[in-house]
Amino acid sequence: MRSASIKLAAAAATLAACVPANAHSESVEYACGNGVSFRAMFHGDRVVLTTATARYVLRRRGGSLERYGSAKTAFVRDGEDAVLVGAAGGPYENCSSARNSTPTSA
């Protein structure tokens, strides 16, 4: 478990290093229908998702919707609505962004 946490922290640090200083980031809190929640930090073509028990770094995928994924995890955002599949602590279904979403500068 500690090794996984270290790897995730290293991935997040690598992601932050790859984002240009003037890049726009967006932080969004999502609340889901069954009472669970998660945070999404958007950085260019990647999103860092943080749940109560884990963190995921996903790359943007093609398609008409805003989709991000890895081998085991997928995140889809359509306006204020979202779904997160394959993440620990879920299911993350019927999720909506909280009103306090804030843009940030990297």
PDB file of C-alpha atoms in Angstrom:
ATOM      1  CA  MET A   1       0.000   0.000   0.000  1.00  0.00           C
ATOM      2  CA  ARG A   2       2.810   2.440   0.908  1.00  0.00           C
ATOM      3  CA  SER A   3       4.563   1.620  -2.366  1.00  0.00           C
ATOM      4  CA  ALA A   4       1.388   2.437  -4.308  1.00  0.00           C
ATOM      5  CA  SER A   5       1.062   5.759  -2.464  1.00  0.00           C
ATOM      6  CA  ILE A   6       4.653   6.639  -3.307  1.00  0.00           C
ATOM      7  CA  LYS A   7       4.105   5.743  -6.977  1.00  0.00           C
ATOM      8  CA  LEU A   8       0.949   7.867  -7.115  1.00  0.00           C
ATOM      9  CA  ALA A   9       2.740  10.804  -5.493  1.00  0.00           C
ATOM     10  CA  ALA A  10       5.567  10.461  -8.016  1.00  0.00           C
ATOM     11  CA  ALA A  11       3.059  10.356 -10.887  1.00  0.00           C
ATOM     12  CA  ALA A  12       1.333  13.491  -9.596  1.00  0.00           C
ATOM     13  CA  ALA A  13       4.696  15.277  -9.258  1.00  0.00           C
ATOM     14  CA  THR A  14       5.653  14.232 -12.787  1.00  0.00           C
ATOM     15  CA  LEU A  15       2.313  15.477 -14.074  1.00  0.00           C
ATOM     16  CA  ALA A  16       2.786  18.825 -12.359  1.00  0.00           C
ATOM     17  CA  ALA A  17       6.269  19.155 -13.854  1.00  0.00           C
ATOM     18  CA  CYS A  18       4.894  18.564 -17.367  1.00  0.00           C
ATOM     19  CA  VAL A  19       2.310  21.350 -17.143  1.00  0.00           C
ATOM     20  CA  PRO A  20       3.571  24.705 -18.459  1.00  0.00           C
ATOM     21  CA  ALA A  21       3.681  27.501 -15.864  1.00  0.00           C
ATOM     22  CA  ASN A  22       0.965  29.446 -17.695  1.00  0.00           C
ATOM     23  CA  ALA A  23      -1.341  26.431 -18.130  1.00  0.00           C
ATOM     24  CA  HIS A  24      -4.876  26.708 -16.809  1.00  0.00           C
ATOM     25  CA  SER A  25      -6.028  24.131 -14.286  1.00  0.00           C
ATOM     26  CA  GLU A  26      -9.525  23.516 -13.020  1.00  0.00           C
ATOM     27  CA  SER A  27     -10.544  21.928  -9.720  1.00  0.00           C
ATOM     28  CA  VAL A  28     -14.028  20.423  -9.476  1.00  0.00           C
ATOM     29  CA  GLU A  29     -15.721  18.642  -6.562  1.00  0.00           C
ATOM     30  CA  TYR A  30     -18.267  15.966  -7.518  1.00  0.00           C
ATOM     31  CA  ALA A  31     -21.029  14.614  -5.266  1.00  0.00           C
ATOM     32  CA  CYS A  32     -22.613  11.342  -6.363  1.00  0.00           C
ATOM     33  CA  GLY A  33     -26.097   9.898  -5.938  1.00  0.00           C
ATOM     34  CA  ASN A  34     -25.121   7.316  -3.324  1.00  0.00           C
ATOM     35  CA  GLY A  35     -23.371   9.802  -1.020  1.00  0.00           C
ATOM     36  CA  VAL A  36     -19.769   9.332  -2.198  1.00  0.00           C
ATOM     37  CA  SER A  37     -17.709  12.172  -3.627  1.00  0.00           C
ATOM     38  CA  PHE A  38     -14.403  12.878  -5.361  1.00  0.00           C
ATOM     39  CA  ARG A  39     -12.292  15.782  -6.634  1.00  0.00           C
ATOM     40  CA  ALA A  40     -11.046  16.258 -10.197  1.00  0.00           C
ATOM     41  CA  MET A  41      -8.052  18.463 -11.050  1.00  0.00           C
ATOM     42  CA  PHE A  42      -7.852  19.081 -14.791  1.00  0.00           C
ATOM     43  CA  HIS A  43      -4.385  19.781 -16.256  1.00  0.00           C
ATOM     44  CA  GLY A  44      -4.301  19.989 -20.050  1.00  0.00           C
ATOM     45  CA  ASP A  45      -4.927  16.500 -21.435  1.00  0.00           C
ATOM     46  CA  ARG A  46      -4.857  14.850 -17.985  1.00  0.00           C
ATOM     47  CA  VAL A  47      -7.056  14.732 -14.923  1.00  0.00           C
ATOM     48  CA  VAL A  48      -6.023  13.834 -11.373  1.00  0.00           C
ATOM     49  CA  LEU A  49      -8.949  12.246  -9.518  1.00  0.00           C
ATOM     50  CA  THR A  50      -8.889  11.996  -5.730  1.00  0.00           C
ATOM     51  CA  THR A  51     -11.360   9.769  -3.882  1.00  0.00           C
ATOM     52  CA  ALA A  52     -11.531   9.077  -0.154  1.00  0.00           C
ATOM     53  CA  THR A  53      -9.131   6.147  -0.562  1.00  0.00           C
ATOM     54  CA  ALA A  54      -7.082   6.633  -3.752  1.00  0.00           C
ATOM     55  CA  ARG A  55      -5.707   8.977  -6.407  1.00  0.00           C
ATOM     56  CA  TYR A  56      -5.783   8.367 -10.169  1.00  0.00           C
ATOM     57  CA  VAL A  57      -4.014  10.153 -13.033  1.00  0.00           C
ATOM     58  CA  LEU A  58      -5.889   9.640 -16.315  1.00  0.00           C
ATOM     59  CA  ARG A  59      -5.178  10.785 -19.893  1.00  0.00           C
ATOM     60  CA  ARG A  60      -7.806  12.343 -22.137  1.00  0.00           C
ATOM     61  CA  ARG A  61      -9.332  10.002 -24.742  1.00  0.00           C
ATOM     62  CA  GLY A  62     -10.982  10.879 -28.038  1.00  0.00           C
ATOM     63  CA  GLY A  63     -14.700  11.157 -28.614  1.00  0.00           C
ATOM     64  CA  SER A  64     -17.528  13.631 -28.446  1.00  0.00           C
ATOM     65  CA  LEU A  65     -17.696  13.601 -24.625  1.00  0.00           C
ATOM     66  CA  GLU A  66     -14.901  14.652 -22.295  1.00  0.00           C
ATOM     67  CA  ARG A  67     -13.438  11.207 -21.512  1.00  0.00           C
ATOM     68  CA  TYR A  68     -10.323  10.222 -19.582  1.00  0.00           C
ATOM     69  CA  GLY A  69      -9.023   6.727 -18.917  1.00  0.00           C
ATOM     70  CA  SER A  70      -6.366   4.200 -18.041  1.00  0.00           C
ATOM     71  CA  ALA A  71      -6.268   0.417 -18.264  1.00  0.00           C
ATOM     72  CA  LYS A  72      -8.689  -0.015 -15.321  1.00  0.00           C
ATOM     73  CA  THR A  73     -10.295   3.373 -14.625  1.00  0.00           C
ATOM     74  CA  ALA A  74     -12.489   5.703 -16.701  1.00  0.00           C
ATOM     75  CA  PHE A  75     -13.919   9.168 -16.066  1.00  0.00           C
ATOM     76  CA  VAL A  76     -16.519  10.864 -18.281  1.00  0.00           C
ATOM     77  CA  ARG A  77     -17.676  14.463 -17.846  1.00  0.00           C
ATOM     78  CA  ASP A  78     -20.657  15.953 -19.673  1.00  0.00           C
ATOM     79  CA  GLY A  79     -21.300  19.504 -18.494  1.00  0.00           C
ATOM     80  CA  GLU A  80     -21.887  19.358 -14.721  1.00  0.00           C
ATOM     81  CA  ASP A  81     -22.549  15.589 -14.758  1.00  0.00           C
ATOM     82  CA  ALA A  82     -19.891  12.883 -14.444  1.00  0.00           C
ATOM     83  CA  VAL A  83     -19.299   9.187 -13.861  1.00  0.00           C
ATOM     84  CA  LEU A  84     -16.155   7.473 -12.544  1.00  0.00           C
ATOM     85  CA  VAL A  85     -15.768   3.747 -13.269  1.00  0.00           C
ATOM     86  CA  GLY A  86     -13.242   1.317 -11.787  1.00  0.00           C
ATOM     87  CA  ALA A  87     -12.180   3.494  -8.851  1.00  0.00           C
ATOM     88  CA  ALA A  88     -11.965   2.227  -5.273  1.00  0.00           C
ATOM     89  CA  GLY A  89     -14.769   3.309  -2.958  1.00  0.00           C
ATOM     90  CA  GLY A  90     -17.421   3.538  -5.691  1.00  0.00           C
ATOM     91  CA  PRO A  91     -19.647   3.242  -7.480  1.00  0.00           C
ATOM     92  CA  TYR A  92     -19.384   6.874  -8.552  1.00  0.00           C
ATOM     93  CA  GLU A  93     -22.604   7.248 -10.551  1.00  0.00           C
ATOM     94  CA  ASN A  94     -25.083  10.108 -10.976  1.00  0.00           C
ATOM     95  CA  CYS A  95     -22.384  12.599  -9.966  1.00  0.00           C
ATOM     96  CA  SER A  96     -22.767  16.365 -10.291  1.00  0.00           C
ATOM     97  CA  SER A  97     -20.242  19.120  -9.810  1.00  0.00           C
ATOM     98  CA  ALA A  98     -20.541  21.182  -6.656  1.00  0.00           C
ATOM     99  CA  ARG A  99     -21.242  24.883  -7.052  1.00  0.00           C
ATOM    100  CA  ASN A 100     -17.872  25.881  -5.567  1.00  0.00           C
ATOM    101  CA  SER A 101     -15.789  24.673  -8.533  1.00  0.00           C
ATOM    102  CA  THR A 102     -12.875  27.024  -9.023  1.00  0.00           C
ATOM    103  CA  PRO A 103     -10.390  27.620 -11.836  1.00  0.00           C
ATOM    104  CA  THR A 104      -6.783  27.781 -10.667  1.00  0.00           C
ATOM    105  CA  SER A 105      -3.460  28.723 -12.211  1.00  0.00           C
ATOM    106  CA  ALA A 106      -0.746  26.107 -12.287  1.00  0.00           C
TER     107      ALA A 106
END
